[in-house]
Coordinates of C-alpha atoms in Angstrom, one line a residue:
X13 CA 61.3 -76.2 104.5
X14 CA 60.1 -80.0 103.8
X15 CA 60.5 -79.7 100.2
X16 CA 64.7 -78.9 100.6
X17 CA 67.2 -81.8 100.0
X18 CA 69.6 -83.2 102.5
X19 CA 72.5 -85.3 101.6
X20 CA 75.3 -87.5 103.6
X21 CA 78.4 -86.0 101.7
X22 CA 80.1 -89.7 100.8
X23 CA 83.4 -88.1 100.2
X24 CA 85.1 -85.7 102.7
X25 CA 88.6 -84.1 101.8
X26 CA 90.8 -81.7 103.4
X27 CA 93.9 -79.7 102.5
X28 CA 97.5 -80.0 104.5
X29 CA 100.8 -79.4 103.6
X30 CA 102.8 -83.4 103.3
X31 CA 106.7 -82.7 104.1
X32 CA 109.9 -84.9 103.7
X33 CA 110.0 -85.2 108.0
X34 CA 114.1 -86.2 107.4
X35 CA 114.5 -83.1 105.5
X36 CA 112.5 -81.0 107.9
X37 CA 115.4 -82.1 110.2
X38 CA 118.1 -81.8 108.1
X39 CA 117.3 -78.0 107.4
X40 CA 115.3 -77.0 110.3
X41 CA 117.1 -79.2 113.3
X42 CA 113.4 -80.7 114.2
X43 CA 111.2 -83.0 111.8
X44 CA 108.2 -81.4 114.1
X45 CA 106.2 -78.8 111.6
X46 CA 105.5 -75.6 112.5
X47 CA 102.9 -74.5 115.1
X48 CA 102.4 -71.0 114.4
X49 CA 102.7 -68.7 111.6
X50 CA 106.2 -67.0 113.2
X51 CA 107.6 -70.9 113.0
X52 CA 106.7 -70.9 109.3
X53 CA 108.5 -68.0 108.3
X54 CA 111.2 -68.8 110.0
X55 CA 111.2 -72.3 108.4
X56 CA 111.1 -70.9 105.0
X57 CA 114.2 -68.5 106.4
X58 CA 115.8 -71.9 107.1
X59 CA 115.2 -73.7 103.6
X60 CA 117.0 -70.2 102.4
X61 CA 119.9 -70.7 104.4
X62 CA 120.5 -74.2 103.6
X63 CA 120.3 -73.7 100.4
X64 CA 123.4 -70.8 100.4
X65 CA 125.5 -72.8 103.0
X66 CA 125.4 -76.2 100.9
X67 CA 124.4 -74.6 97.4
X68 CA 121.4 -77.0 97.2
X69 CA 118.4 -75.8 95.4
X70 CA 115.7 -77.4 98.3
X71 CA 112.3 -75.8 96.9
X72 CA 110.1 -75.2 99.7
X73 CA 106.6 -75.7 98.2
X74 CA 106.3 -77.8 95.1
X75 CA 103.8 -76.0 93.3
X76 CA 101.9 -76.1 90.3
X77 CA 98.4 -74.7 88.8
X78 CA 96.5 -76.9 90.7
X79 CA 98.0 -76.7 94.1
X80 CA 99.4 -73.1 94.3
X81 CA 95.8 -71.6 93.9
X82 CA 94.9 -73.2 97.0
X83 CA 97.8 -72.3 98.9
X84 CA 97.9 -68.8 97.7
X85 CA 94.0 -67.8 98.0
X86 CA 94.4 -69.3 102.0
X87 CA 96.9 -67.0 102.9
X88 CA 95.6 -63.8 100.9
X89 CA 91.9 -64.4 102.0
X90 CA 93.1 -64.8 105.4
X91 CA 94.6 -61.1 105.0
X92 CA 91.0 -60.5 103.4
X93 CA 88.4 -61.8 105.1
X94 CA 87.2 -58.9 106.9
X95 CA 87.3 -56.7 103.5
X96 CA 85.0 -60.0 102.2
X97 CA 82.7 -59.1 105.0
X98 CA 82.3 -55.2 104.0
X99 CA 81.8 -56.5 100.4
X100 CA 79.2 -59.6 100.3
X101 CA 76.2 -57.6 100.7
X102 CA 73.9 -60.5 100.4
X103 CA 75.4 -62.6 103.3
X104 CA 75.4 -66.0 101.5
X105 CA 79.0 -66.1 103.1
X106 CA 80.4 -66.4 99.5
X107 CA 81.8 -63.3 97.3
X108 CA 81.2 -63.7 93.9
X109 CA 83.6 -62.0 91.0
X110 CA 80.6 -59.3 90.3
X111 CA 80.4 -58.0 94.7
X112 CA 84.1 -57.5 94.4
X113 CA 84.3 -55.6 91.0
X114 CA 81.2 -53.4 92.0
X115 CA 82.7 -52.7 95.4
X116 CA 85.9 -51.4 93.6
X117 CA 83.8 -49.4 91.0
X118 CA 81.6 -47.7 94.3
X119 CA 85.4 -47.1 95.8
X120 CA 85.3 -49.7 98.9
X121 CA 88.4 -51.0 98.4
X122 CA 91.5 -50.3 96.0
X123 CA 95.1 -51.6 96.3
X124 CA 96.0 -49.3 98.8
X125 CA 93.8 -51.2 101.6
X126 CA 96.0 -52.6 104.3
X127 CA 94.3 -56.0 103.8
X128 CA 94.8 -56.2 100.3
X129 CA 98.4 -54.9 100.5
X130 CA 99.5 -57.5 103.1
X131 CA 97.6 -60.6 101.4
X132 CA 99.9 -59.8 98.2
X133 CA 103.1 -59.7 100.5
X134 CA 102.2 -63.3 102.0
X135 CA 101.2 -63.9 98.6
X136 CA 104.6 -62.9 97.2
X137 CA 106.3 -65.2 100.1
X138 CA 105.1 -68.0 99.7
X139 CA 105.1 -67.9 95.5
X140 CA 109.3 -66.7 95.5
X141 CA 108.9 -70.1 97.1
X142 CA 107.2 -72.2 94.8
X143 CA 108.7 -74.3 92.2
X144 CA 110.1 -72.0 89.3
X145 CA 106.9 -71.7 86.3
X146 CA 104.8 -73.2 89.0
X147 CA 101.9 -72.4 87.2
X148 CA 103.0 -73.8 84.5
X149 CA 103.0 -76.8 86.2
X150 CA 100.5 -79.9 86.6
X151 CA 99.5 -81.3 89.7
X152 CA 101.8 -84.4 88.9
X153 CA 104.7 -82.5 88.4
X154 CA 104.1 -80.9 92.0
X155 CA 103.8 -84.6 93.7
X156 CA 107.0 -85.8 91.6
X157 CA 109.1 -83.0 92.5
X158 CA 108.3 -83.5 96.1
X159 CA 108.5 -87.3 96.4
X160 CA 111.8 -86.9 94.5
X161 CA 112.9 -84.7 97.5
X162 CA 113.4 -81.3 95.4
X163 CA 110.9 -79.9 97.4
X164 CA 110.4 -79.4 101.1
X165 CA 106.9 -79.6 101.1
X166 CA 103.4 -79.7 98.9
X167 CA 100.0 -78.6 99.5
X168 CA 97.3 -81.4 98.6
X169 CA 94.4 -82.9 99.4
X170 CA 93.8 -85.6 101.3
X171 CA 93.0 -87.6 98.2
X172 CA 96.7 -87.6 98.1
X173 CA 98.1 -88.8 101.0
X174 CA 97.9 -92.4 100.4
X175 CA 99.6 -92.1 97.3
X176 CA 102.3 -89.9 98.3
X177 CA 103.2 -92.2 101.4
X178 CA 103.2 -95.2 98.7
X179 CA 105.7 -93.4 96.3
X180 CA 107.9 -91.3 98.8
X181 CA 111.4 -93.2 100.0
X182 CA 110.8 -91.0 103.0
X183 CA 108.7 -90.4 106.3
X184 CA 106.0 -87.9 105.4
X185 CA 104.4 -85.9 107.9
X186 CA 101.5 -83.7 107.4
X187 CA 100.0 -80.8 109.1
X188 CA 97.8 -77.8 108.8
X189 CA 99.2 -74.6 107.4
X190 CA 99.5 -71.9 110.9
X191 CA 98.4 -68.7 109.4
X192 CA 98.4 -65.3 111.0
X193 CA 96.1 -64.6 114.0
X194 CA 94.5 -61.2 115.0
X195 CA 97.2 -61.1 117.1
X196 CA 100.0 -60.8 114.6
X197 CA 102.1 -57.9 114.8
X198 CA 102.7 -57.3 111.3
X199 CA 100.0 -59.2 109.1

């Protein structure tokens, strides 16, 4: 026990979602984010509707191949994270490619599990939208899409968010993404 390592961690990061706060309003009637997964969907219902009643083209999530992974594995593995439990069967709180393929070879999950199958319809939410070729993308394209208010919002780190509030000609706000709770009646 003497002979592990401890470390201070000198750098501490943490994902949000930044938005345009006078877009928020404009769309939404409130530059306050969402609270609660419900709020979210509807705010992406909103960012639909303005864009047919003006015939804008107001992305909702910048995206690229950096920051769509992070957004995307969040709300599937929030779907998932019981099935992680039933498949991790060392506990190291960590399922490695090699657990999940096994499990599917020894039948313990297929596409036809309800978590699964509503991880890929969040999945296919949020990505319909995400920038067009998102992955395609760099992480700079994401951050210049957004600051040049073609986007609602991004997902980045908080390495960002000095950055962002230095290049944006608007108020950003930032807040954590609301995901489903237990209590959810569909997901």
């Amino acid at each position: 026990r003497d002979s592990n390592y401890f470390g201070i961690p000198t750098t501490i990061l943490t994902f949000r979602v930044y938005y345009n706060a006078e877009l928020m309003e404009r769309i939404w009637g409130s530059s306050e984010p969402p609270e609660t997964f419900e709020e979210l969907m509807d705010l992406l219902a909103a960012v639909d509707s303005y864009n047919e009643e003006t015939e804008s083209q107001i992305i909702a999530f910048a995206g690229s191949k950096a920051n769509a992974p992070t957004l995307l594995d969040l709300v599937f593995g929030n779907q998932t994270q019981k099935l992680k439990t039933q498949l991790e069967p060392t506990n190291e709180l960590e399922v490695h490619g090699i657990d999940v393929e096994v499990a599917y070879l020894n039948n313990l999950w297929d596409l036809d599990n309800s978590e699964i199958r509503s991880g890929l319809e969040i999945v296919k939410v949020f990505a319909d939208r995400m920038s067009p070729g998102f992955l395609q993308l760099q992480r700079d394209d994401a951050l210049l899409s957004f600051v040049q208010e073609k986007a609602l919002m991004v997902v980045s780190g908080s390495y960002d968010a000095q950055s962002i509030r230095l290049q944006a000609p608007f108020d950003i706000g930032a807040f954590r993404l609301p995901l489903p709770t237990p209590k959810h009646r569909e997901y």
